[in-house]
Amino acid sequence: MPDSTPVRVVRELASRGYNAERDAVTLIADEPDPDAAVERVAEAAGDDALTLTAAAVREIFDTDGSRTTRRDAPNPDAASTDGGATAHASETGSGTSDAALSTGPSASEPTNATTADRNATTADRNATTDATTADRNATTADTPVPTGTTASDSRNDRSPTPPEVAGDVTGHSTGAGEYGDFVSVFRDRYERLSKKLRGRVNHRPTDALDAMPGGSDAAIVGMVNDIRSTASGHWLVELEDTNGTFPALIMKDRDWADVVDELLLDEVIAIEGTLADDGGILFADSVHFPDVPRTYRPSTADRHVQAALVSDVHVGSQEFAGDRWDAFADWLHTKQAEPVEYLLVCGDMVEGVGVYPDQDEELDIVDVYDQYRAFAERLKDVPGDMEIVMIPGNHDAVRLAEPQPGFDETLRDIMSAHDARIVGNPATVTVEGVDVLMYHGVSLDEVIAEHGDEAVSYDAPHNAMAQLLKKRHVAPQYGGRMRVAPEEQDYLVIDDVPDVFHTGHVHKLGVGEYHNVKLINSGSWQEQTAFQKSVNIDPDVGTAPILDLDTLDITVRKF
Ligand code: D5M
Ligand code: FE
Ligand code: ZN
């Protein structure tokens, strides 16, 4: 084992059919001769241990009397100093990562070795931690701490609660792509978003406006159907509701006229104003978005627990940053990362094939299934006791049009190694009481291209994310780059305000806040591609924002 990092240990153990707890890996990696330690552990653990617990490893070391180092002076950060693989890990931004170190020692050591199916094949054993959290907790209480361990040796292992998922199209797709489906998806969008605006303005249906006397105050709630500038430089915005369309005029000299910069076709807004003397047009006095209330109070976890948010791994691309991923996986095995119980992956697991013109010239793995197999190998390096959630992106092998269903059975099988939770794009994933809206982010390209303000740019993708929250829709503008699959309902509406909004796709790091909702665009694991070079996109590579679920503080780690 030339490089005795925890990842190597994990791989060695996996090749022998073991899934190991993080602490178990640390203990082995800590040994003077990790190779020999793996052998000893594998021999002593026998065939019926599917998941190697730290307690089991300690017992093996204690029994064979061969554990020579660090028992009385454990080095909790051994994993990060071992082999130098994480030497270039660093932190940016403000956060509370040190709080991670304060997790107190526990009196007991969880084990799940006894809960799994003993008849499982070796391949299965490699693959999953079979015990449910409930099982794990149940066994925790009864498992004694082996004698001879120190307090910091006997800390808790991760015991994440399985996330809940809402708003996921997976398994519910009904659309056949026919005209009627488009009508129903837009009708549903209008119904749900106009509801959020109706209480705030005294609106009239478009066909009733024609009958109102000129000079009356009036308001319309509608979908933006057209945006045009007039010969004199004002803006004509046509809104459509279920009864018809009506034009509103935004005068260029109003101090809020730059709101037009923000408007996208197909989004639902309200315009208040005064009807022209001869009717027929509304002179706008104000524009309202469905928006997030300024007073929104996010929920938080009631214990100290963290989630790592990543996206755009692009395994299979020649530019996939495998060394950085290794460093990240190494870090997840350290004591500092102990509170990181969740890994959320926001799309583009693999590079895919035929996604962009000439993409094949930059492929390292040409078969898309082989790409997923290689990705699954990378997932195995993530501690077995973490919960993983993944949604697809535009490079993944699911339909491109949004909402995208989660991976099919074949891909699930290929990626079963870590028993990840596979959901669609978008989806709301609730972890420890915190609602995280995960959306890959293709519409961010559109928002950035269309938005007139420089603050909404690739260098600040969180500002584009804020626009989506304001419009309460993850992909407001249909057509252009955005492909929308018509369904009976619009899964892209942001019905409930999330506590955290997580996207990827643009390969730039962005961390921000909008009306108390945390915004995280998580960067990528792919170095700059030829295309990105040609258009001057300088990606943020190897970034893993770590979200504190109890405080919602974010620490960005760079690998
Ligand atoms: O896209 C990563 C980013 O780069 C995203 O902002 C789109 C943009 N991109 C990348 N390749 C292309 C091509 N060929 N045309 C247009 N835009 C592109 P991702 O989809 O994650 O590769
Ligand atoms: Fe990507
Ligand atoms: Zn993408």
mmCIF file of C-alpha atoms in Angstrom, residues 190-459:
data_model
loop_
_atom_site.group_PDB
_atom_site.id
_atom_site.type_symbol
_atom_site.label_atom_id
_atom_site.label_comp_id
_atom_site.label_asym_id
_atom_site.label_seq_id
_atom_site.Cartn_x
_atom_site.Cartn_y
_atom_site.Cartn_z
ATOM 1 C CA TYR A 190 -50.455 29.810 -13.424
ATOM 2 C CA GLU A 191 -52.869 28.472 -10.789
ATOM 3 C CA ARG A 192 -50.200 27.831 -8.199
ATOM 4 C CA LEU A 193 -48.133 30.963 -8.689
ATOM 5 C CA SER A 194 -51.059 33.346 -9.142
ATOM 6 C CA LYS A 195 -52.405 32.125 -5.797
ATOM 7 C CA LYS A 196 -49.287 33.526 -4.179
ATOM 8 C CA LEU A 197 -49.986 36.960 -5.724
ATOM 9 C CA ARG A 198 -53.768 37.252 -5.527
ATOM 10 C CA GLY A 199 -53.817 38.199 -1.881
ATOM 11 C CA ARG A 200 -51.407 41.050 -2.486
ATOM 12 C CA VAL A 201 -53.153 42.883 -5.343
ATOM 13 C CA ASN A 202 -56.770 43.550 -6.188
ATOM 14 C CA HIS A 203 -56.607 41.899 -9.565
ATOM 15 C CA ARG A 204 -59.176 41.503 -12.346
ATOM 16 C CA PRO A 205 -59.242 38.865 -15.070
ATOM 17 C CA THR A 206 -57.902 40.222 -18.351
ATOM 18 C CA ASP A 207 -61.275 40.081 -20.096
ATOM 19 C CA ALA A 208 -62.914 42.111 -17.298
ATOM 20 C CA LEU A 209 -60.389 44.945 -17.726
ATOM 21 C CA ASP A 210 -61.833 45.856 -21.127
ATOM 22 C CA ALA A 211 -65.168 46.630 -19.509
ATOM 23 C CA MET A 212 -63.696 48.899 -16.809
ATOM 24 C CA PRO A 213 -63.837 52.679 -17.255
ATOM 25 C CA GLY A 214 -60.654 54.473 -18.358
ATOM 26 C CA GLY A 215 -58.619 55.937 -15.494
ATOM 27 C CA SER A 216 -59.552 53.167 -13.021
ATOM 28 C CA ASP A 217 -56.968 51.573 -10.776
ATOM 29 C CA ALA A 218 -56.510 47.952 -11.762
ATOM 30 C CA ALA A 219 -54.192 44.984 -11.399
ATOM 31 C CA ILE A 220 -53.470 41.906 -13.479
ATOM 32 C CA VAL A 221 -51.963 38.597 -12.382
ATOM 33 C CA GLY A 222 -50.567 36.809 -15.391
ATOM 34 C CA MET A 223 -47.832 34.923 -17.132
ATOM 35 C CA VAL A 224 -45.382 37.113 -19.079
ATOM 36 C CA ASN A 225 -46.294 36.533 -22.708
ATOM 37 C CA ASP A 226 -44.225 39.217 -24.412
ATOM 38 C CA ILE A 227 -41.727 41.944 -23.534
ATOM 39 C CA ARG A 228 -41.149 44.648 -26.140
ATOM 40 C CA SER A 229 -39.634 48.098 -26.154
ATOM 41 C CA THR A 230 -41.684 50.846 -27.763
ATOM 42 C CA ALA A 231 -40.413 53.399 -30.255
ATOM 43 C CA SER A 232 -40.033 55.908 -27.431
ATOM 44 C CA GLY A 233 -38.053 53.501 -25.210
ATOM 45 C CA HIS A 234 -40.802 52.433 -22.814
ATOM 46 C CA TRP A 235 -41.610 48.791 -22.153
ATOM 47 C CA LEU A 236 -44.693 46.932 -23.208
ATOM 48 C CA VAL A 237 -45.239 43.810 -21.125
ATOM 49 C CA GLU A 238 -48.092 41.550 -22.132
ATOM 50 C CA LEU A 239 -49.574 39.347 -19.441
ATOM 51 C CA GLU A 240 -51.699 36.287 -20.048
ATOM 52 C CA ASP A 241 -54.181 34.682 -17.696
ATOM 53 C CA THR A 242 -56.727 31.923 -18.243
ATOM 54 C CA ASN A 243 -59.104 34.408 -19.909
ATOM 55 C CA GLY A 244 -56.834 36.136 -22.390
ATOM 56 C CA THR A 245 -54.021 38.684 -22.591
ATOM 57 C CA PHE A 246 -53.625 42.346 -21.611
ATOM 58 C CA PRO A 247 -50.763 44.809 -22.200
ATOM 59 C CA ALA A 248 -49.107 46.899 -19.499
ATOM 60 C CA LEU A 249 -46.796 49.834 -20.159
ATOM 61 C CA ILE A 250 -43.747 50.398 -17.982
ATOM 62 C CA MET A 251 -42.492 53.947 -18.514
ATOM 63 C CA LYS A 252 -38.732 54.175 -18.913
ATOM 64 C CA ASP A 253 -38.450 57.129 -16.507
ATOM 65 C CA ARG A 254 -39.946 55.306 -13.515
ATOM 66 C CA ASP A 255 -37.200 54.716 -10.978
ATOM 67 C CA TRP A 256 -38.140 51.018 -10.784
ATOM 68 C CA ALA A 257 -38.207 50.557 -14.593
ATOM 69 C CA ASP A 258 -35.108 48.367 -14.489
ATOM 70 C CA VAL A 259 -37.365 45.617 -13.114
ATOM 71 C CA VAL A 260 -37.794 44.839 -16.820
ATOM 72 C CA ASP A 261 -34.180 43.549 -16.774
ATOM 73 C CA GLU A 262 -35.327 40.804 -14.442
ATOM 74 C CA LEU A 263 -38.360 39.675 -16.378
ATOM 75 C CA LEU A 264 -38.372 36.326 -18.115
ATOM 76 C CA LEU A 265 -41.007 35.026 -20.477
ATOM 77 C CA ASP A 266 -43.497 32.589 -18.912
ATOM 78 C CA GLU A 267 -42.963 33.720 -15.346
ATOM 79 C CA VAL A 268 -46.021 34.691 -13.319
ATOM 80 C CA ILE A 269 -46.142 38.260 -11.966
ATOM 81 C CA ALA A 270 -48.673 40.902 -10.951
ATOM 82 C CA ILE A 271 -48.771 44.423 -12.340
ATOM 83 C CA GLU A 272 -50.737 47.175 -10.637
ATOM 84 C CA GLY A 273 -51.509 50.475 -12.297
ATOM 85 C CA THR A 274 -54.071 52.731 -13.930
ATOM 86 C CA LEU A 275 -56.071 51.974 -17.054
ATOM 87 C CA ALA A 276 -55.551 54.378 -19.954
ATOM 88 C CA ASP A 277 -58.384 56.829 -20.599
ATOM 89 C CA ASP A 278 -59.590 54.846 -23.544
ATOM 90 C CA GLY A 279 -58.863 51.528 -21.795
ATOM 91 C CA GLY A 280 -56.908 48.893 -23.642
ATOM 92 C CA ILE A 281 -53.635 49.322 -21.749
ATOM 93 C CA LEU A 282 -52.520 49.435 -18.115
ATOM 94 C CA PHE A 283 -49.991 52.100 -17.070
ATOM 95 C CA ALA A 284 -47.890 50.238 -14.539
ATOM 96 C CA ASP A 285 -47.206 51.642 -11.079
ATOM 97 C CA SER A 286 -45.687 48.506 -9.561
ATOM 98 C CA VAL A 287 -44.644 44.964 -10.390
ATOM 99 C CA HIS A 288 -44.909 42.077 -7.916
ATOM 100 C CA PHE A 289 -43.219 38.688 -7.905
ATOM 101 C CA PRO A 290 -44.496 35.565 -6.091
ATOM 102 C CA ASP A 291 -41.292 35.849 -4.052
ATOM 103 C CA VAL A 292 -40.184 34.583 -0.651
ATOM 104 C CA PRO A 293 -41.445 36.560 2.375
ATOM 105 C CA ARG A 294 -38.672 38.678 3.903
ATOM 106 C CA THR A 295 -39.672 37.340 7.261
ATOM 107 C CA TYR A 296 -39.075 33.722 6.271
ATOM 108 C CA ARG A 297 -37.572 31.760 9.158
ATOM 109 C CA PRO A 298 -35.724 28.624 8.096
ATOM 110 C CA SER A 299 -35.819 25.412 10.108
ATOM 111 C CA THR A 300 -32.657 23.912 11.551
ATOM 112 C CA ALA A 301 -31.528 20.560 12.875
ATOM 113 C CA ASP A 302 -31.713 19.990 16.607
ATOM 114 C CA ARG A 303 -28.267 18.405 16.813
ATOM 115 C CA HIS A 304 -24.842 19.232 15.437
ATOM 116 C CA VAL A 305 -24.776 17.555 12.045
ATOM 117 C CA GLN A 306 -23.513 18.635 8.638
ATOM 118 C CA ALA A 307 -24.063 17.959 4.956
ATOM 119 C CA ALA A 308 -21.512 18.163 2.147
ATOM 120 C CA LEU A 309 -23.031 19.651 -1.004
ATOM 121 C CA VAL A 310 -21.353 18.802 -4.299
ATOM 122 C CA SER A 311 -22.255 18.545 -7.961
ATOM 123 C CA ASP A 312 -20.861 18.106 -11.463
ATOM 124 C CA VAL A 313 -18.504 15.228 -10.832
ATOM 125 C CA HIS A 314 -18.246 14.438 -14.566
ATOM 126 C CA VAL A 315 -16.600 11.031 -14.188
ATOM 127 C CA GLY A 316 -15.586 9.804 -17.646
ATOM 128 C CA SER A 317 -14.314 13.194 -18.786
ATOM 129 C CA GLN A 318 -10.589 13.560 -19.383
ATOM 130 C CA GLU A 319 -10.880 16.587 -17.130
ATOM 131 C CA PHE A 320 -12.425 14.704 -14.204
ATOM 132 C CA ALA A 321 -10.379 15.750 -11.160
ATOM 133 C CA GLY A 322 -9.947 12.286 -9.610
ATOM 134 C CA ASP A 323 -7.144 13.370 -7.273
ATOM 135 C CA ARG A 324 -9.298 16.102 -5.819
ATOM 136 C CA TRP A 325 -12.176 13.673 -5.332
ATOM 137 C CA ASP A 326 -9.773 11.301 -3.557
ATOM 138 C CA ALA A 327 -8.693 14.134 -1.281
ATOM 139 C CA PHE A 328 -12.330 14.944 -0.549
ATOM 140 C CA ALA A 329 -13.137 11.295 0.194
ATOM 141 C CA ASP A 330 -10.040 11.114 2.395
ATOM 142 C CA TRP A 331 -11.178 14.123 4.334
ATOM 143 C CA LEU A 332 -14.611 12.586 4.885
ATOM 144 C CA HIS A 333 -12.813 9.838 6.794
ATOM 145 C CA THR A 334 -11.168 12.260 9.220
ATOM 146 C CA LYS A 335 -12.387 13.183 12.670
ATOM 147 C CA GLN A 336 -12.972 16.729 11.524
ATOM 148 C CA ALA A 337 -15.531 15.442 9.040
ATOM 149 C CA GLU A 338 -17.277 13.271 11.593
ATOM 150 C CA PRO A 339 -20.419 15.466 11.745
ATOM 151 C CA VAL A 340 -20.722 15.318 7.942
ATOM 152 C CA GLU A 341 -23.425 12.672 7.782
ATOM 153 C CA TYR A 342 -24.988 13.600 4.448
ATOM 154 C CA LEU A 343 -23.655 13.970 0.932
ATOM 155 C CA LEU A 344 -25.926 15.709 -1.561
ATOM 156 C CA VAL A 345 -24.904 15.380 -5.209
ATOM 157 C CA CYS A 346 -26.676 17.881 -7.445
ATOM 158 C CA GLY A 347 -26.370 16.322 -10.895
ATOM 159 C CA ASP A 348 -23.847 15.540 -13.642
ATOM 160 C CA MET A 349 -22.437 12.422 -11.942
ATOM 161 C CA VAL A 350 -20.809 11.485 -15.230
ATOM 162 C CA GLU A 351 -19.705 13.267 -18.388
ATOM 163 C CA GLY A 352 -22.211 11.316 -20.501
ATOM 164 C CA VAL A 353 -21.999 10.987 -24.243
ATOM 165 C CA GLY A 354 -23.251 13.263 -26.993
ATOM 166 C CA VAL A 355 -24.209 16.063 -24.624
ATOM 167 C CA TYR A 356 -22.388 18.828 -26.492
ATOM 168 C CA PRO A 357 -20.831 18.916 -29.968
ATOM 169 C CA ASP A 358 -17.329 17.388 -30.114
ATOM 170 C CA GLN A 359 -17.642 16.164 -26.553
ATOM 171 C CA ASP A 360 -16.348 12.725 -27.550
ATOM 172 C CA GLU A 361 -12.887 14.166 -28.153
ATOM 173 C CA GLU A 362 -12.591 14.814 -24.424
ATOM 174 C CA LEU A 363 -13.908 11.512 -23.131
ATOM 175 C CA ASP A 364 -11.765 9.312 -20.970
ATOM 176 C CA ILE A 365 -14.449 6.606 -20.785
ATOM 177 C CA VAL A 366 -16.557 6.310 -23.922
ATOM 178 C CA ASP A 367 -19.315 3.996 -22.706
ATOM 179 C CA VAL A 368 -21.852 5.737 -20.526
ATOM 180 C CA TYR A 369 -22.479 2.633 -18.400
ATOM 181 C CA ASP A 370 -18.748 2.318 -17.827
ATOM 182 C CA GLN A 371 -18.798 5.942 -16.731
ATOM 183 C CA TYR A 372 -21.429 5.112 -14.108
ATOM 184 C CA ARG A 373 -19.394 2.075 -13.037
ATOM 185 C CA ALA A 374 -16.389 4.351 -12.521
ATOM 186 C CA PHE A 375 -18.567 6.830 -10.632
ATOM 187 C CA ALA A 376 -19.849 3.998 -8.424
ATOM 188 C CA GLU A 377 -16.215 3.184 -7.568
ATOM 189 C CA ARG A 378 -15.767 6.801 -6.442
ATOM 190 C CA LEU A 379 -18.862 6.537 -4.277
ATOM 191 C CA LYS A 380 -17.363 3.534 -2.508
ATOM 192 C CA ASP A 381 -14.654 5.830 -1.174
ATOM 193 C CA VAL A 382 -17.280 7.837 0.689
ATOM 194 C CA PRO A 383 -17.747 6.553 4.263
ATOM 195 C CA GLY A 384 -20.316 3.773 4.332
ATOM 196 C CA ASP A 385 -22.206 5.351 7.212
ATOM 197 C CA MET A 386 -23.091 8.543 5.311
ATOM 198 C CA GLU A 387 -26.462 9.107 3.638
ATOM 199 C CA ILE A 388 -26.102 10.082 -0.015
ATOM 200 C CA VAL A 389 -28.782 11.752 -2.126
ATOM 201 C CA MET A 390 -28.371 12.292 -5.857
ATOM 202 C CA ILE A 391 -30.359 14.006 -8.560
ATOM 203 C CA PRO A 392 -29.514 13.874 -12.284
ATOM 204 C CA GLY A 393 -28.196 16.716 -14.437
ATOM 205 C CA ASN A 394 -28.033 17.444 -18.147
ATOM 206 C CA HIS A 395 -25.011 15.128 -18.631
ATOM 207 C CA ASP A 396 -26.752 12.171 -17.008
ATOM 208 C CA ALA A 397 -28.441 9.298 -18.795
ATOM 209 C CA VAL A 398 -32.036 10.330 -18.136
ATOM 210 C CA ARG A 399 -34.338 12.488 -20.267
ATOM 211 C CA LEU A 400 -32.970 15.987 -20.738
ATOM 212 C CA ALA A 401 -36.281 17.789 -20.406
ATOM 213 C CA GLU A 402 -37.174 18.932 -16.909
ATOM 214 C CA PRO A 403 -38.422 17.693 -14.537
ATOM 215 C CA GLN A 404 -35.948 14.829 -14.921
ATOM 216 C CA PRO A 405 -36.845 11.526 -13.262
ATOM 217 C CA GLY A 406 -34.216 9.780 -11.135
ATOM 218 C CA PHE A 407 -31.920 7.116 -12.589
ATOM 219 C CA ASP A 408 -33.555 3.975 -13.966
ATOM 220 C CA GLU A 409 -33.106 0.465 -12.597
ATOM 221 C CA THR A 410 -30.022 -0.334 -14.686
ATOM 222 C CA LEU A 411 -28.199 2.751 -13.469
ATOM 223 C CA ARG A 412 -29.421 2.235 -9.900
ATOM 224 C CA ASP A 413 -27.960 -1.255 -10.001
ATOM 225 C CA ILE A 414 -24.646 0.048 -11.260
ATOM 226 C CA MET A 415 -24.570 2.672 -8.511
ATOM 227 C CA SER A 416 -25.935 0.495 -5.717
ATOM 228 C CA ALA A 417 -22.542 0.439 -4.023
ATOM 229 C CA HIS A 418 -23.496 3.001 -1.452
ATOM 230 C CA ASP A 419 -27.248 2.586 -1.269
ATOM 231 C CA ALA A 420 -27.645 6.231 -2.260
ATOM 232 C CA ARG A 421 -31.071 7.803 -2.356
ATOM 233 C CA ILE A 422 -31.809 8.431 -6.019
ATOM 234 C CA VAL A 423 -34.335 11.151 -6.784
ATOM 235 C CA GLY A 424 -35.372 13.358 -9.677
ATOM 236 C CA ASN A 425 -34.369 16.881 -10.698
ATOM 237 C CA PRO A 426 -35.680 18.971 -9.015
ATOM 238 C CA ALA A 427 -36.625 17.556 -5.621
ATOM 239 C CA THR A 428 -36.914 18.796 -2.072
ATOM 240 C CA VAL A 429 -34.881 16.668 0.293
ATOM 241 C CA THR A 430 -35.475 17.058 3.997
ATOM 242 C CA VAL A 431 -32.445 16.237 6.110
ATOM 243 C CA GLU A 432 -32.710 16.530 9.890
ATOM 244 C CA GLY A 433 -35.662 18.902 9.494
ATOM 245 C CA VAL A 434 -33.927 21.154 6.955
ATOM 246 C CA ASP A 435 -35.615 21.398 3.546
ATOM 247 C CA VAL A 436 -33.027 21.445 0.785
ATOM 248 C CA LEU A 437 -34.327 22.195 -2.697
ATOM 249 C CA MET A 438 -31.978 20.411 -5.084
ATOM 250 C CA TYR A 439 -32.067 21.524 -8.707
ATOM 251 C CA HIS A 440 -29.267 20.846 -11.182
ATOM 252 C CA GLY A 441 -29.355 24.368 -12.627
ATOM 253 C CA VAL A 442 -29.635 24.431 -16.426
ATOM 254 C CA SER A 443 -31.937 27.466 -16.186
ATOM 255 C CA LEU A 444 -29.130 29.421 -14.511
ATOM 256 C CA ASP A 445 -27.511 29.777 -17.945
ATOM 257 C CA GLU A 446 -30.733 31.359 -19.152
ATOM 258 C CA VAL A 447 -31.149 33.658 -16.158
ATOM 259 C CA ILE A 448 -27.540 34.825 -16.432
ATOM 260 C CA ALA A 449 -27.856 35.411 -20.196
ATOM 261 C CA GLU A 450 -31.159 37.273 -19.929
ATOM 262 C CA HIS A 451 -30.582 39.320 -16.810
ATOM 263 C CA GLY A 452 -29.552 42.885 -17.491
ATOM 264 C CA ASP A 453 -27.638 43.345 -14.239
ATOM 265 C CA GLU A 454 -23.942 42.412 -14.077
ATOM 266 C CA ALA A 455 -24.400 41.170 -10.510
ATOM 267 C CA VAL A 456 -26.217 38.176 -11.967
ATOM 268 C CA SER A 457 -23.227 36.482 -13.565
ATOM 269 C CA TYR A 458 -21.214 33.269 -13.668
ATOM 270 C CA ASP A 459 -19.012 34.764 -10.964
#
